[in-house]
Short mmCIF file of C-alpha atoms and ligand atoms in Angstrom, two decimals:
data_model
loop_
_atom_site.label_atom_id
_atom_site.label_comp_id
_atom_site.label_asym_id
_atom_site.label_seq_id
_atom_site.Cartn_x
_atom_site.Cartn_y
_atom_site.Cartn_z
CA MET A 1 -29.56 4.63 16.16
CA GLN A 2 -31.86 1.69 16.93
CA THR A 3 -30.52 -1.63 15.58
CA LEU A 4 -33.25 -3.89 14.21
CA VAL A 5 -32.54 -7.62 14.61
CA THR A 6 -34.31 -9.78 12.00
CA ASP A 7 -34.27 -13.32 10.60
CA GLN A 8 -35.57 -12.14 7.22
CA PRO A 9 -32.99 -11.59 4.45
CA GLU A 10 -35.51 -9.59 2.44
CA GLU A 11 -36.19 -7.19 5.31
CA ALA A 12 -32.44 -6.75 5.87
CA ALA A 13 -32.00 -5.99 2.16
CA ARG A 14 -34.70 -3.29 2.30
CA HIS A 15 -32.58 -1.47 4.89
CA LEU A 16 -29.46 -1.82 2.79
CA ASN A 17 -31.26 -0.55 -0.31
CA ARG A 18 -32.18 2.59 1.68
CA GLY A 19 -28.48 3.39 2.15
CA GLU A 20 -28.17 1.89 5.65
CA THR A 21 -25.62 -0.50 7.20
CA VAL A 22 -26.63 -4.14 7.69
CA ALA A 23 -24.71 -6.95 9.40
CA PHE A 24 -25.25 -10.43 7.95
CA PRO A 25 -24.01 -13.99 8.47
CA THR A 26 -21.65 -15.69 6.05
CA GLU A 27 -19.83 -19.02 6.17
CA THR A 28 -16.53 -17.29 7.06
CA VAL A 29 -17.47 -14.62 9.65
CA TYR A 30 -20.31 -12.08 10.00
CA GLY A 31 -20.00 -9.09 7.65
CA LEU A 32 -21.12 -5.46 7.93
CA GLY A 33 -22.54 -4.41 4.57
CA ALA A 34 -23.58 -1.30 2.68
CA ASP A 35 -24.43 -0.59 -0.97
CA ALA A 36 -21.03 -0.71 -2.69
CA LEU A 37 -22.07 1.90 -5.27
CA ASP A 38 -23.22 4.44 -2.65
CA PRO A 39 -20.20 6.21 -1.08
CA ASP A 40 -22.27 7.76 1.74
CA ALA A 41 -23.63 4.35 2.71
CA VAL A 42 -20.12 2.86 2.65
CA ALA A 43 -18.87 5.70 4.86
CA GLY A 44 -21.35 4.39 7.45
CA ILE A 45 -19.36 1.12 7.65
CA PHE A 46 -16.10 2.93 8.46
CA ARG A 47 -17.93 5.06 11.10
CA ALA A 48 -19.66 2.12 12.79
CA LYS A 49 -16.46 0.03 13.00
CA GLY A 50 -13.99 2.85 13.66
CA ARG A 51 -12.11 1.44 10.66
CA PRO A 52 -9.11 3.31 9.20
CA SER A 53 -10.04 4.75 5.79
CA ASP A 54 -6.97 3.24 4.07
CA ASN A 55 -8.23 -0.31 4.71
CA PRO A 56 -10.25 -1.49 1.66
CA LEU A 57 -13.52 -3.45 1.84
CA ILE A 58 -14.42 -6.70 0.11
CA VAL A 59 -17.36 -6.44 -2.31
CA HIS A 60 -19.91 -9.25 -2.06
CA VAL A 61 -21.86 -10.38 -5.11
CA SER A 62 -24.92 -12.62 -5.36
CA SER A 63 -23.54 -14.49 -8.38
CA PRO A 64 -20.44 -14.49 -10.60
CA ASP A 65 -22.45 -12.54 -13.22
CA GLN A 66 -22.45 -9.53 -10.89
CA ILE A 67 -18.64 -9.31 -10.80
CA SER A 68 -18.63 -7.19 -13.95
CA GLU A 69 -20.55 -4.46 -12.09
CA VAL A 70 -17.47 -3.70 -9.98
CA ALA A 71 -14.45 -5.25 -11.73
CA GLN A 72 -12.95 -5.05 -15.21
CA GLU A 73 -11.62 -7.92 -17.35
CA ILE A 74 -11.24 -11.31 -15.68
CA GLY A 75 -8.07 -13.23 -16.60
CA ASP A 76 -7.70 -17.00 -17.06
CA ASP A 77 -6.45 -17.72 -13.52
CA ALA A 78 -9.28 -15.74 -11.95
CA ARG A 79 -11.79 -17.43 -14.23
CA ARG A 80 -10.65 -20.90 -13.16
CA LEU A 81 -10.85 -19.94 -9.49
CA ILE A 82 -14.33 -18.43 -9.96
CA GLU A 83 -15.61 -21.54 -11.73
CA ARG A 84 -14.40 -23.77 -8.92
CA TYR A 85 -14.85 -21.64 -5.77
CA PHE A 86 -17.66 -19.12 -6.36
CA PRO A 87 -19.82 -19.26 -4.33
CA GLY A 88 -17.39 -19.98 -1.48
CA PRO A 89 -14.87 -18.60 1.03
CA LEU A 90 -12.56 -17.05 -1.58
CA THR A 91 -11.93 -13.37 -2.36
CA LEU A 92 -10.27 -12.40 -5.64
CA VAL A 93 -8.52 -9.06 -6.10
CA LEU A 94 -9.28 -7.75 -9.62
CA ASN A 95 -8.89 -4.42 -11.42
CA LYS A 96 -11.78 -2.23 -10.38
CA ARG A 97 -14.27 -0.36 -12.53
CA ASP A 98 -14.13 3.46 -12.37
CA THR A 99 -17.78 3.47 -11.30
CA LEU A 100 -16.92 1.73 -8.02
CA PRO A 101 -16.44 4.51 -5.41
CA ASP A 102 -12.85 4.98 -4.21
CA ILE A 103 -13.92 4.72 -0.58
CA VAL A 104 -14.61 0.98 -1.13
CA SER A 105 -11.11 0.23 -2.43
CA ALA A 106 -9.42 2.80 -0.16
CA GLY A 107 -8.09 4.52 -3.27
CA LEU A 108 -6.53 1.36 -4.76
CA PRO A 109 -7.09 0.64 -8.49
CA THR A 110 -8.23 -2.87 -7.49
CA VAL A 111 -11.22 -4.45 -5.75
CA GLY A 112 -11.61 -7.62 -3.69
CA VAL A 113 -14.68 -9.63 -4.78
CA ARG A 114 -16.38 -12.55 -3.05
CA CYS A 115 -19.58 -14.55 -3.55
CA PRO A 116 -20.65 -16.13 -0.22
CA ALA A 117 -22.14 -19.65 -0.22
CA HIS A 118 -24.12 -19.13 3.01
CA PRO A 119 -27.86 -19.55 2.11
CA GLN A 120 -29.08 -16.53 4.14
CA ALA A 121 -26.26 -14.34 2.82
CA ALA A 122 -27.04 -15.45 -0.74
CA GLU A 123 -30.72 -14.65 -0.34
CA PHE A 124 -29.90 -11.28 1.26
CA LEU A 125 -27.53 -10.38 -1.59
CA ARG A 126 -30.11 -11.37 -4.20
CA HIS A 127 -32.54 -8.85 -2.69
CA CYS A 128 -29.93 -6.07 -2.65
CA ASN A 129 -30.02 -3.73 -5.66
CA HIS A 130 -26.23 -3.64 -6.05
CA PRO A 131 -23.12 -5.51 -4.88
CA VAL A 132 -22.50 -5.11 -1.14
CA ALA A 133 -19.25 -3.79 0.36
CA ALA A 134 -18.62 -5.59 3.64
CA PRO A 135 -15.70 -6.05 6.02
CA SER A 136 -16.07 -8.16 9.16
CA ALA A 137 -18.82 -6.90 11.52
CA ASN A 138 -16.61 -6.13 14.53
CA VAL A 139 -15.28 -2.96 16.08
CA SER A 140 -11.95 -2.38 14.30
CA GLY A 141 -9.08 -4.27 15.89
CA ARG A 142 -11.21 -6.89 17.67
CA PRO A 143 -11.48 -10.54 16.56
CA SER A 144 -14.01 -11.04 13.74
CA PRO A 145 -17.49 -12.08 14.95
CA THR A 146 -18.59 -15.64 14.25
CA ASP A 147 -22.08 -15.36 15.79
CA TRP A 148 -24.82 -12.72 15.85
CA GLN A 149 -24.56 -12.12 19.58
CA THR A 150 -20.97 -10.90 19.15
CA VAL A 151 -22.04 -8.54 16.37
CA GLU A 152 -24.73 -7.17 18.69
CA HIS A 153 -22.16 -6.79 21.48
CA ASP A 154 -19.84 -4.75 19.25
CA LEU A 155 -22.24 -2.79 17.06
CA ASP A 156 -25.67 -2.50 18.74
CA GLY A 157 -26.88 1.08 18.29
CA ARG A 158 -24.22 1.77 15.64
CA ILE A 159 -25.83 -0.06 12.67
CA ALA A 160 -29.35 -0.07 11.20
CA CYS A 161 -29.99 -3.80 11.00
CA LEU A 162 -28.59 -7.20 11.99
CA LEU A 163 -29.63 -10.27 10.02
CA ARG A 164 -29.55 -13.04 12.61
CA GLY A 165 -28.37 -16.49 11.54
CA GLU A 166 -26.48 -19.53 12.78
CA PRO A 167 -22.84 -19.29 13.87
CA SER A 168 -20.35 -19.18 10.97
CA THR A 169 -19.27 -22.69 10.00
CA ILE A 170 -15.70 -21.79 8.97
CA GLY A 171 -14.90 -19.12 11.56
CA LEU A 172 -11.94 -17.46 9.79
CA GLU A 173 -12.07 -14.75 7.11
CA SER A 174 -11.90 -15.65 3.40
CA THR A 175 -8.78 -16.66 1.51
CA ILE A 176 -7.64 -13.63 -0.57
CA VAL A 177 -5.85 -14.08 -3.91
CA ASP A 178 -4.55 -11.09 -5.89
CA CYS A 179 -5.15 -11.92 -9.56
CA THR A 180 -3.82 -8.56 -10.84
CA THR A 181 -0.19 -9.66 -10.44
CA GLU A 182 1.92 -12.17 -12.34
CA PRO A 183 2.17 -14.68 -10.71
CA PRO A 184 -1.03 -14.35 -8.62
CA LEU A 185 -0.42 -13.83 -4.90
CA LEU A 186 -2.00 -15.35 -1.82
CA LEU A 187 -2.62 -12.23 0.34
CA ARG A 188 -4.48 -13.91 3.20
CA SER A 189 -4.86 -17.60 4.02
CA GLY A 190 -8.28 -19.09 4.69
CA ALA A 191 -10.38 -22.22 4.35
CA ILE A 192 -9.43 -22.60 0.69
CA SER A 193 -5.89 -23.76 1.18
CA LEU A 194 -2.73 -22.92 -0.74
CA GLU A 195 -2.54 -26.57 -1.79
CA ALA A 196 -6.08 -26.40 -3.25
CA LEU A 197 -5.35 -23.11 -5.04
CA ARG A 198 -2.18 -24.55 -6.58
CA GLU A 199 -4.19 -27.33 -8.21
CA LEU A 200 -5.81 -24.65 -10.37
CA VAL A 201 -3.08 -22.00 -10.40
CA PRO A 202 0.24 -23.86 -9.97
CA ASP A 203 2.46 -20.73 -9.97
CA ILE A 204 0.59 -18.87 -7.21
CA GLU A 205 2.97 -17.40 -4.63
CA VAL A 206 2.56 -16.47 -0.98
CA ALA A 207 2.65 -12.67 -0.54
CA THR A 208 5.14 -11.21 1.87
CA SER A 209 2.16 -10.09 4.01
CA CYS A 210 1.63 -13.74 4.90
CA ARG A 211 5.29 -14.19 5.85
CA LYS A 212 6.49 -13.25 9.28
CA GLY A 213 8.31 -9.94 9.67
CA GLU A 214 7.88 -8.65 6.12
CA THR A 215 6.05 -5.60 4.82
CA PRO A 216 2.37 -6.28 4.06
CA LYS A 217 1.09 -6.26 0.49
CA SER A 218 -2.58 -6.23 1.46
CA PRO A 219 -3.37 -2.90 3.19
CA GLY A 220 -5.43 -4.33 6.01
CA GLN A 221 -2.67 -6.69 7.04
CA LYS A 222 -0.61 -3.90 8.56
CA TYR A 223 -3.18 -3.35 11.31
CA ARG A 224 -3.33 -5.15 14.61
CA HIS A 225 -6.09 -7.66 14.07
CA TYR A 226 -7.86 -10.63 15.50
CA SER A 227 -6.65 -9.57 18.93
CA PRO A 228 -8.24 -10.26 22.27
CA GLU A 229 -7.35 -8.05 25.25
CA ALA A 230 -5.47 -10.97 26.77
CA GLU A 231 -1.86 -11.55 25.79
CA ILE A 232 -1.41 -14.30 23.18
CA ILE A 233 1.46 -16.71 23.74
CA LEU A 234 2.31 -19.09 20.88
CA VAL A 235 3.47 -22.62 21.61
CA GLU A 236 4.85 -25.03 19.01
CA THR A 237 4.47 -28.23 21.03
CA SER A 238 2.14 -29.66 23.65
CA LEU A 239 2.61 -28.43 27.24
CA LYS A 240 2.43 -30.49 30.44
CA ASN A 241 1.95 -27.48 32.71
CA LEU A 242 1.16 -23.87 32.00
CA PRO A 243 4.32 -21.89 32.87
CA THR A 244 2.29 -19.06 34.44
CA GLN A 245 -0.11 -17.98 37.18
CA PRO A 246 -3.88 -18.00 36.62
CA PRO A 247 -6.05 -16.63 35.13
CA ALA A 248 -4.60 -18.13 31.94
CA ALA A 249 -6.18 -20.14 29.15
CA TRP A 250 -5.04 -22.69 26.57
CA ILE A 251 -6.38 -23.71 23.15
CA GLY A 252 -5.02 -26.30 20.74
CA LEU A 253 -5.22 -29.87 19.45
CA SER A 254 -3.15 -31.69 22.11
CA THR A 255 -4.20 -32.72 25.59
CA PRO A 256 -4.65 -29.49 27.63
CA PRO A 257 -1.85 -28.66 30.10
CA ALA A 258 -2.39 -28.67 33.86
CA GLY A 259 -2.96 -25.31 35.51
CA ALA A 260 -5.13 -23.69 32.85
CA THR A 261 -8.10 -21.72 34.21
CA LYS A 262 -9.84 -22.49 30.96
CA SER A 263 -8.91 -24.77 28.09
CA LEU A 264 -10.32 -25.93 24.78
CA GLN A 265 -9.04 -29.03 23.02
CA CYS A 266 -10.17 -29.06 19.39
CA ARG A 267 -10.86 -32.33 17.57
CA ASP A 268 -9.30 -31.18 14.32
CA LEU A 269 -8.11 -28.13 12.37
CA ASN A 270 -11.61 -27.26 11.15
CA GLU A 271 -12.91 -27.09 14.69
CA TYR A 272 -9.87 -25.05 15.77
CA ALA A 273 -10.65 -22.51 13.02
CA ARG A 274 -14.35 -22.42 13.86
CA VAL A 275 -14.00 -21.81 17.61
CA LEU A 276 -10.83 -19.67 17.80
CA PHE A 277 -12.28 -16.13 17.63
CA GLY A 278 -15.17 -17.06 19.93
CA PHE A 279 -12.65 -18.45 22.44
CA PHE A 280 -10.72 -15.16 22.36
CA ARG A 281 -13.94 -13.27 23.07
CA THR A 282 -14.98 -15.57 25.93
CA CYS A 283 -11.54 -15.33 27.50
CA ASP A 284 -11.80 -11.52 27.49
CA ALA A 285 -15.30 -11.64 29.00
CA GLU A 286 -13.98 -13.90 31.78
CA GLY A 287 -10.95 -11.77 32.62
CA ILE A 288 -8.29 -14.20 31.32
CA ARG A 289 -4.92 -12.43 31.13
CA GLU A 290 -2.88 -14.83 28.97
CA ILE A 291 -3.99 -17.24 26.24
CA TYR A 292 -1.57 -20.02 25.26
CA CYS A 293 -2.26 -21.05 21.67
CA GLU A 294 -0.82 -24.20 20.13
CA LEU A 295 0.40 -23.51 16.59
CA PRO A 296 -0.98 -26.14 14.20
CA ARG A 297 1.08 -27.54 11.34
CA GLU A 298 1.11 -25.39 8.24
CA GLU A 299 -1.16 -27.44 5.99
CA GLY A 300 -4.74 -26.96 4.80
CA ILE A 301 -6.58 -24.52 7.02
CA GLY A 302 -3.71 -24.86 9.53
CA ARG A 303 -1.86 -22.16 7.57
CA ALA A 304 -4.77 -19.74 8.10
CA ILE A 305 -4.98 -20.52 11.82
CA ARG A 306 -1.23 -19.95 12.22
CA GLU A 307 -1.45 -16.67 10.32
CA ARG A 308 -4.23 -15.37 12.61
CA LEU A 309 -2.42 -16.55 15.75
CA VAL A 310 0.87 -14.91 14.75
CA LYS A 311 -0.97 -11.63 14.06
CA ALA A 312 -2.93 -11.82 17.31
CA ALA A 313 0.36 -12.31 19.17
CA GLY A 314 1.55 -9.03 17.58
P1 LIG B 401 -12.05 -7.78 6.41
O1 LIG B 401 -13.21 -8.26 5.61
O2 LIG B 401 -12.46 -7.00 7.62
O3 LIG B 401 -11.11 -8.87 6.72
O4 LIG B 401 -11.27 -6.73 5.51
C1 LIG B 401 -11.02 -6.98 4.18
C2 LIG B 401 -9.55 -7.18 3.93
O5 LIG B 401 -9.42 -7.50 2.55
C3 LIG B 401 -8.73 -5.93 4.12
O6 LIG B 401 -8.16 -5.90 5.40
C4 LIG B 401 -7.66 -6.02 3.04
O7 LIG B 401 -6.47 -6.53 3.59
C5 LIG B 401 -8.21 -7.00 2.02
N1 LIG B 401 -8.53 -6.32 0.76
C6 LIG B 401 -9.72 -5.81 0.37
N2 LIG B 401 -9.63 -5.24 -0.84
C7 LIG B 401 -8.35 -5.39 -1.24
C8 LIG B 401 -7.62 -5.00 -2.42
N3 LIG B 401 -8.20 -4.33 -3.40
N4 LIG B 401 -6.31 -5.32 -2.47
C9 LIG B 401 -5.72 -6.00 -1.47
N5 LIG B 401 -6.35 -6.39 -0.33
C10 LIG B 401 -7.64 -6.09 -0.21
MG1 LIG B 402 -11.94 -7.39 9.61
#
């Protein structure tokens, strides 16, 4: 398959409307989309990524009005979150409509729904005939792509079209909240923090999938994820020297330790989130064997960074 690279959302949408797979930029990470109401098209996503069929996809809508095409009744908590954070980096798990193909939800009675704020993504979705099912646009198991070049590296020749845009500004996947449970559950941390969610939904709880060593609640969380080839070593405090032989790398907020072949000191948590997956990819390309990652404090987007780092460390 020849992969067409384009800057035109409308052209990308024409491919999607023909039942093909299309990668597109969003503010979180790049997604790989197909028509959510066309099971054959959605099967193309699983094929291209090598994704296990029991891992559900998030459905992307162009506006909150479109949610009713894929989900049933919306409760009060979900409604408050939608009013405040759609469009934005938040996915809500709702009860699905019977008309949504089972392949999208991996057989679950629920569906994850998100409305991206990214201008190109929004324009692309507006030109699509139906909501768009889209996981991250990487080969399954690799870190999510935050720029178009990484999508091309992973999926060139395996997808019909790549909508080229700027690098993702957030760099980590969306926050996921399950609104079908009482109380609602945070299934995956992201840029919209637990603190911010609690302002609207005070009784929200953190799912066991987000806690270390417990059984995942969100299906995808059981898979190895976000992982570079290099070994990830977590460090809680700043290091003076790397306790290893090169080639080893370091990333964090403190002053980099001596002895790192490669290091990246981030100015703040937002930058840490934005550059993390790209750093993993570069380290792999440069043959780095170990990556020391400084765990940030568990507040704001720091919780999401920690969650990804703990998973990447396995
Ligand atoms: P990705 O966009 O590649 O991060 O994949 C989407 C993730 O969303 C999956 O790994 C699931 O963990 C989660 N997800 C999607 N739909 C649901 C759902 N209906 N219930 C719980 N989690 C979901
Ligand atoms: Mg993914």
